[in-house]
């Protein structure tokens, strides 16, 4: 989805995907149309770019590596652990207390969800290492 900034004179810049291919009956129609806006300081006045890519431009051409399989399996496992732990009524009170205690630490998690992902990720790593 594209993000646009509108000023007094109209659209100042657009950044993101303006158009994506439509998938219909197992194949894609159309192309990607992507606009970027450079925000870094420069002397070049050209800061807006537009790219058109084929519908299959983001299709993977190589098989998944063993490491990518491991990463995906870890994500699936940790996501399930987070969902289970966040709905476990016997742990919610202690989890909230532990979260609040670490929240203002230098490397503390600022949201409960991030804290769940950290804790469950550490548990996953201990179980599978």
PDB file of C-alpha atoms in Angstrom:
ATOM      1  CA  UNK A   1       0.000   0.000   0.000  1.00  0.00           C
ATOM      2  CA  UNK A   2       1.316   3.414  -0.900  1.00  0.00           C
ATOM      3  CA  UNK A   3       1.685   6.292   1.508  1.00  0.00           C
ATOM      4  CA  UNK A   4       1.185   9.826   0.229  1.00  0.00           C
ATOM      5  CA  UNK A   5       1.879  13.261   1.676  1.00  0.00           C
ATOM      6  CA  UNK A   6      -0.485  15.969   0.537  1.00  0.00           C
ATOM      7  CA  UNK A   7       0.332  19.645   0.835  1.00  0.00           C
ATOM      8  CA  UNK A   8      -1.273  22.904  -0.222  1.00  0.00           C
ATOM      9  CA  UNK A   9      -0.256  22.367  -3.849  1.00  0.00           C
ATOM     10  CA  UNK A  10      -1.518  18.795  -3.996  1.00  0.00           C
ATOM     11  CA  UNK A  11       0.449  15.569  -3.629  1.00  0.00           C
ATOM     12  CA  UNK A  12       4.001  16.258  -2.433  1.00  0.00           C
ATOM     13  CA  UNK A  13       5.227  12.673  -2.703  1.00  0.00           C
ATOM     14  CA  UNK A  14       4.048   9.064  -2.814  1.00  0.00           C
ATOM     15  CA  UNK A  15       5.989   6.162  -1.382  1.00  0.00           C
ATOM     16  CA  UNK A  16       5.084   2.481  -1.702  1.00  0.00           C
ATOM     17  CA  UNK A  17       3.183   0.149  -4.000  1.00  0.00           C
ATOM     18  CA  UNK A  18       0.645   2.013  -6.115  1.00  0.00           C
ATOM     19  CA  UNK A  19      -0.557  -1.103  -7.893  1.00  0.00           C
ATOM     20  CA  UNK A  20      -0.093  -4.818  -7.305  1.00  0.00           C
ATOM     21  CA  UNK A  21      -0.980  -7.649  -9.672  1.00  0.00           C
ATOM     22  CA  UNK A  22      -4.397  -9.159  -9.201  1.00  0.00           C
ATOM     23  CA  UNK A  23      -4.406 -12.928  -8.738  1.00  0.00           C
ATOM     24  CA  UNK A  24      -7.295 -14.569 -10.536  1.00  0.00           C
ATOM     25  CA  UNK A  25      -7.886 -18.195 -11.529  1.00  0.00           C
ATOM     26  CA  UNK A  26      -4.406 -19.257 -10.409  1.00  0.00           C
ATOM     27  CA  UNK A  27      -2.412 -16.644 -12.306  1.00  0.00           C
ATOM     28  CA  UNK A  28      -1.625 -12.967 -11.928  1.00  0.00           C
ATOM     29  CA  UNK A  29      -2.855 -10.045 -14.043  1.00  0.00           C
ATOM     30  CA  UNK A  30      -0.956  -6.771 -14.191  1.00  0.00           C
ATOM     31  CA  UNK A  31       2.352  -5.543 -12.806  1.00  0.00           C
ATOM     32  CA  UNK A  32       3.730  -3.948  -9.662  1.00  0.00           C
ATOM     33  CA  UNK A  33       3.992  -0.150  -9.754  1.00  0.00           C
ATOM     34  CA  UNK A  34       6.206   1.112  -6.943  1.00  0.00           C
ATOM     35  CA  UNK A  35       7.204   4.666  -6.069  1.00  0.00           C
ATOM     36  CA  UNK A  36      10.032   5.636  -3.750  1.00  0.00           C
ATOM     37  CA  UNK A  37      10.913   8.962  -2.191  1.00  0.00           C
ATOM     38  CA  UNK A  38      14.492   9.526  -1.096  1.00  0.00           C
ATOM     39  CA  UNK A  39      14.616  11.147   2.336  1.00  0.00           C
ATOM     40  CA  UNK A  40      18.410  11.282   2.736  1.00  0.00           C
ATOM     41  CA  UNK A  41      20.071  14.677   2.440  1.00  0.00           C
ATOM     42  CA  UNK A  42      21.409  15.347  -1.064  1.00  0.00           C
ATOM     43  CA  UNK A  43      21.959  18.109  -3.592  1.00  0.00           C
ATOM     44  CA  UNK A  44      20.187  16.196  -6.371  1.00  0.00           C
ATOM     45  CA  UNK A  45      16.652  17.585  -6.839  1.00  0.00           C
ATOM     46  CA  UNK A  46      15.378  14.258  -8.231  1.00  0.00           C
ATOM     47  CA  UNK A  47      14.096  12.456  -5.142  1.00  0.00           C
ATOM     48  CA  UNK A  48      11.034  10.653  -6.532  1.00  0.00           C
ATOM     49  CA  UNK A  49      11.433   7.396  -8.477  1.00  0.00           C
ATOM     50  CA  UNK A  50       8.912   5.035 -10.034  1.00  0.00           C
ATOM     51  CA  UNK A  51       9.527   1.366 -10.814  1.00  0.00           C
ATOM     52  CA  UNK A  52       7.416  -1.107 -12.765  1.00  0.00           C
ATOM     53  CA  UNK A  53       8.073  -4.806 -12.093  1.00  0.00           C
ATOM     54  CA  UNK A  54       6.610  -7.917 -13.640  1.00  0.00           C
ATOM     55  CA  UNK A  55       3.907  -9.809 -11.749  1.00  0.00           C
ATOM     56  CA  UNK A  56       6.329 -12.641 -10.919  1.00  0.00           C
ATOM     57  CA  UNK A  57       9.232 -10.362  -9.941  1.00  0.00           C
ATOM     58  CA  UNK A  58       9.025 -11.447  -6.318  1.00  0.00           C
ATOM     59  CA  UNK A  59       8.650 -15.151  -7.083  1.00  0.00           C
ATOM     60  CA  UNK A  60      11.361 -17.213  -5.435  1.00  0.00           C
ATOM     61  CA  UNK A  61      13.740 -18.869  -7.900  1.00  0.00           C
ATOM     62  CA  UNK A  62      15.782 -21.017  -5.508  1.00  0.00           C
ATOM     63  CA  UNK A  63      14.645 -23.664  -3.025  1.00  0.00           C
ATOM     64  CA  UNK A  64      14.635 -22.927   0.696  1.00  0.00           C
ATOM     65  CA  UNK A  65      17.916 -23.634   2.458  1.00  0.00           C
ATOM     66  CA  UNK A  66      18.147 -25.732   5.607  1.00  0.00           C
ATOM     67  CA  UNK A  67      18.715 -22.550   7.665  1.00  0.00           C
ATOM     68  CA  UNK A  68      15.569 -20.936   6.220  1.00  0.00           C
ATOM     69  CA  UNK A  69      13.573 -24.042   7.127  1.00  0.00           C
ATOM     70  CA  UNK A  70      14.933 -23.805  10.690  1.00  0.00           C
ATOM     71  CA  UNK A  71      14.033 -20.121  10.943  1.00  0.00           C
ATOM     72  CA  UNK A  72      10.500 -20.734   9.653  1.00  0.00           C
ATOM     73  CA  UNK A  73       9.979 -23.669  12.016  1.00  0.00           C
ATOM     74  CA  UNK A  74      11.213 -21.566  14.961  1.00  0.00           C
ATOM     75  CA  UNK A  75       8.828 -18.763  14.028  1.00  0.00           C
ATOM     76  CA  UNK A  76       5.869 -21.169  13.795  1.00  0.00           C
ATOM     77  CA  UNK A  77       6.762 -22.763  17.133  1.00  0.00           C
ATOM     78  CA  UNK A  78       7.329 -19.492  18.984  1.00  0.00           C
ATOM     79  CA  UNK A  79       4.128 -18.003  17.541  1.00  0.00           C
ATOM     80  CA  UNK A  80       2.153 -20.968  18.889  1.00  0.00           C
ATOM     81  CA  UNK A  81       3.846 -20.643  22.290  1.00  0.00           C
ATOM     82  CA  UNK A  82       3.030 -16.914  22.426  1.00  0.00           C
ATOM     83  CA  UNK A  83      -0.618 -17.542  21.577  1.00  0.00           C
ATOM     84  CA  UNK A  84      -0.894 -20.277  24.197  1.00  0.00           C
ATOM     85  CA  UNK A  85       0.923 -18.384  26.948  1.00  0.00           C
ATOM     86  CA  UNK A  86      -0.924 -15.108  26.398  1.00  0.00           C
ATOM     87  CA  UNK A  87      -4.265 -16.898  26.887  1.00  0.00           C
ATOM     88  CA  UNK A  88      -3.194 -19.065  29.846  1.00  0.00           C
ATOM     89  CA  UNK A  89      -5.109 -17.623  32.817  1.00  0.00           C
ATOM     90  CA  UNK A  90      -2.802 -19.280  35.349  1.00  0.00           C
ATOM     91  CA  UNK A  91       0.214 -17.291  34.059  1.00  0.00           C
ATOM     92  CA  UNK A  92      -1.249 -13.892  33.150  1.00  0.00           C
ATOM     93  CA  UNK A  93      -0.798 -12.236  36.554  1.00  0.00           C
ATOM     94  CA  UNK A  94       2.818 -13.311  37.020  1.00  0.00           C
ATOM     95  CA  UNK A  95       3.601 -12.510  33.375  1.00  0.00           C
ATOM     96  CA  UNK A  96       2.213  -8.996  33.794  1.00  0.00           C
ATOM     97  CA  UNK A  97       4.215  -8.455  36.972  1.00  0.00           C
ATOM     98  CA  UNK A  98       7.411  -9.719  35.339  1.00  0.00           C
ATOM     99  CA  UNK A  99       6.778  -7.578  32.260  1.00  0.00           C
ATOM    100  CA  UNK A 100       6.244  -4.417  34.343  1.00  0.00           C
ATOM    101  CA  UNK A 101       9.379  -5.123  36.393  1.00  0.00           C
ATOM    102  CA  UNK A 102      11.609  -5.257  33.290  1.00  0.00           C
ATOM    103  CA  UNK A 103       9.811  -2.613  31.219  1.00  0.00           C
ATOM    104  CA  UNK A 104      12.002   0.332  32.245  1.00  0.00           C
ATOM    105  CA  UNK A 105      15.302  -1.571  32.145  1.00  0.00           C
ATOM    106  CA  UNK A 106      17.823  -0.589  29.444  1.00  0.00           C
ATOM    107  CA  UNK A 107      17.074  -3.649  27.273  1.00  0.00           C
ATOM    108  CA  UNK A 108      13.527  -4.122  28.520  1.00  0.00           C
ATOM    109  CA  UNK A 109      10.598  -4.840  26.234  1.00  0.00           C
ATOM    110  CA  UNK A 110       8.190  -1.913  25.955  1.00  0.00           C
ATOM    111  CA  UNK A 111       5.155  -3.982  24.949  1.00  0.00           C
ATOM    112  CA  UNK A 112       3.692  -7.125  26.422  1.00  0.00           C
ATOM    113  CA  UNK A 113       3.641  -8.826  23.037  1.00  0.00           C
ATOM    114  CA  UNK A 114       7.333  -8.207  22.491  1.00  0.00           C
ATOM    115  CA  UNK A 115       8.025  -9.565  25.986  1.00  0.00           C
ATOM    116  CA  UNK A 116       6.054 -12.730  25.179  1.00  0.00           C
ATOM    117  CA  UNK A 117       8.061 -13.197  21.973  1.00  0.00           C
ATOM    118  CA  UNK A 118      11.348 -12.773  23.863  1.00  0.00           C
ATOM    119  CA  UNK A 119      10.424 -15.169  26.660  1.00  0.00           C
ATOM    120  CA  UNK A 120       8.886 -17.806  24.376  1.00  0.00           C
ATOM    121  CA  UNK A 121      11.791 -17.456  21.934  1.00  0.00           C
ATOM    122  CA  UNK A 122      14.259 -18.137  24.732  1.00  0.00           C
ATOM    123  CA  UNK A 123      12.215 -21.165  25.833  1.00  0.00           C
ATOM    124  CA  UNK A 124      12.130 -22.451  22.244  1.00  0.00           C
ATOM    125  CA  UNK A 125      15.902 -22.036  21.909  1.00  0.00           C
ATOM    126  CA  UNK A 126      16.515 -23.932  25.170  1.00  0.00           C
ATOM    127  CA  UNK A 127      14.251 -26.790  24.110  1.00  0.00           C
ATOM    128  CA  UNK A 128      15.741 -27.112  20.618  1.00  0.00           C
ATOM    129  CA  UNK A 129      19.445 -26.501  21.133  1.00  0.00           C
TER     130      UNK A 129
END
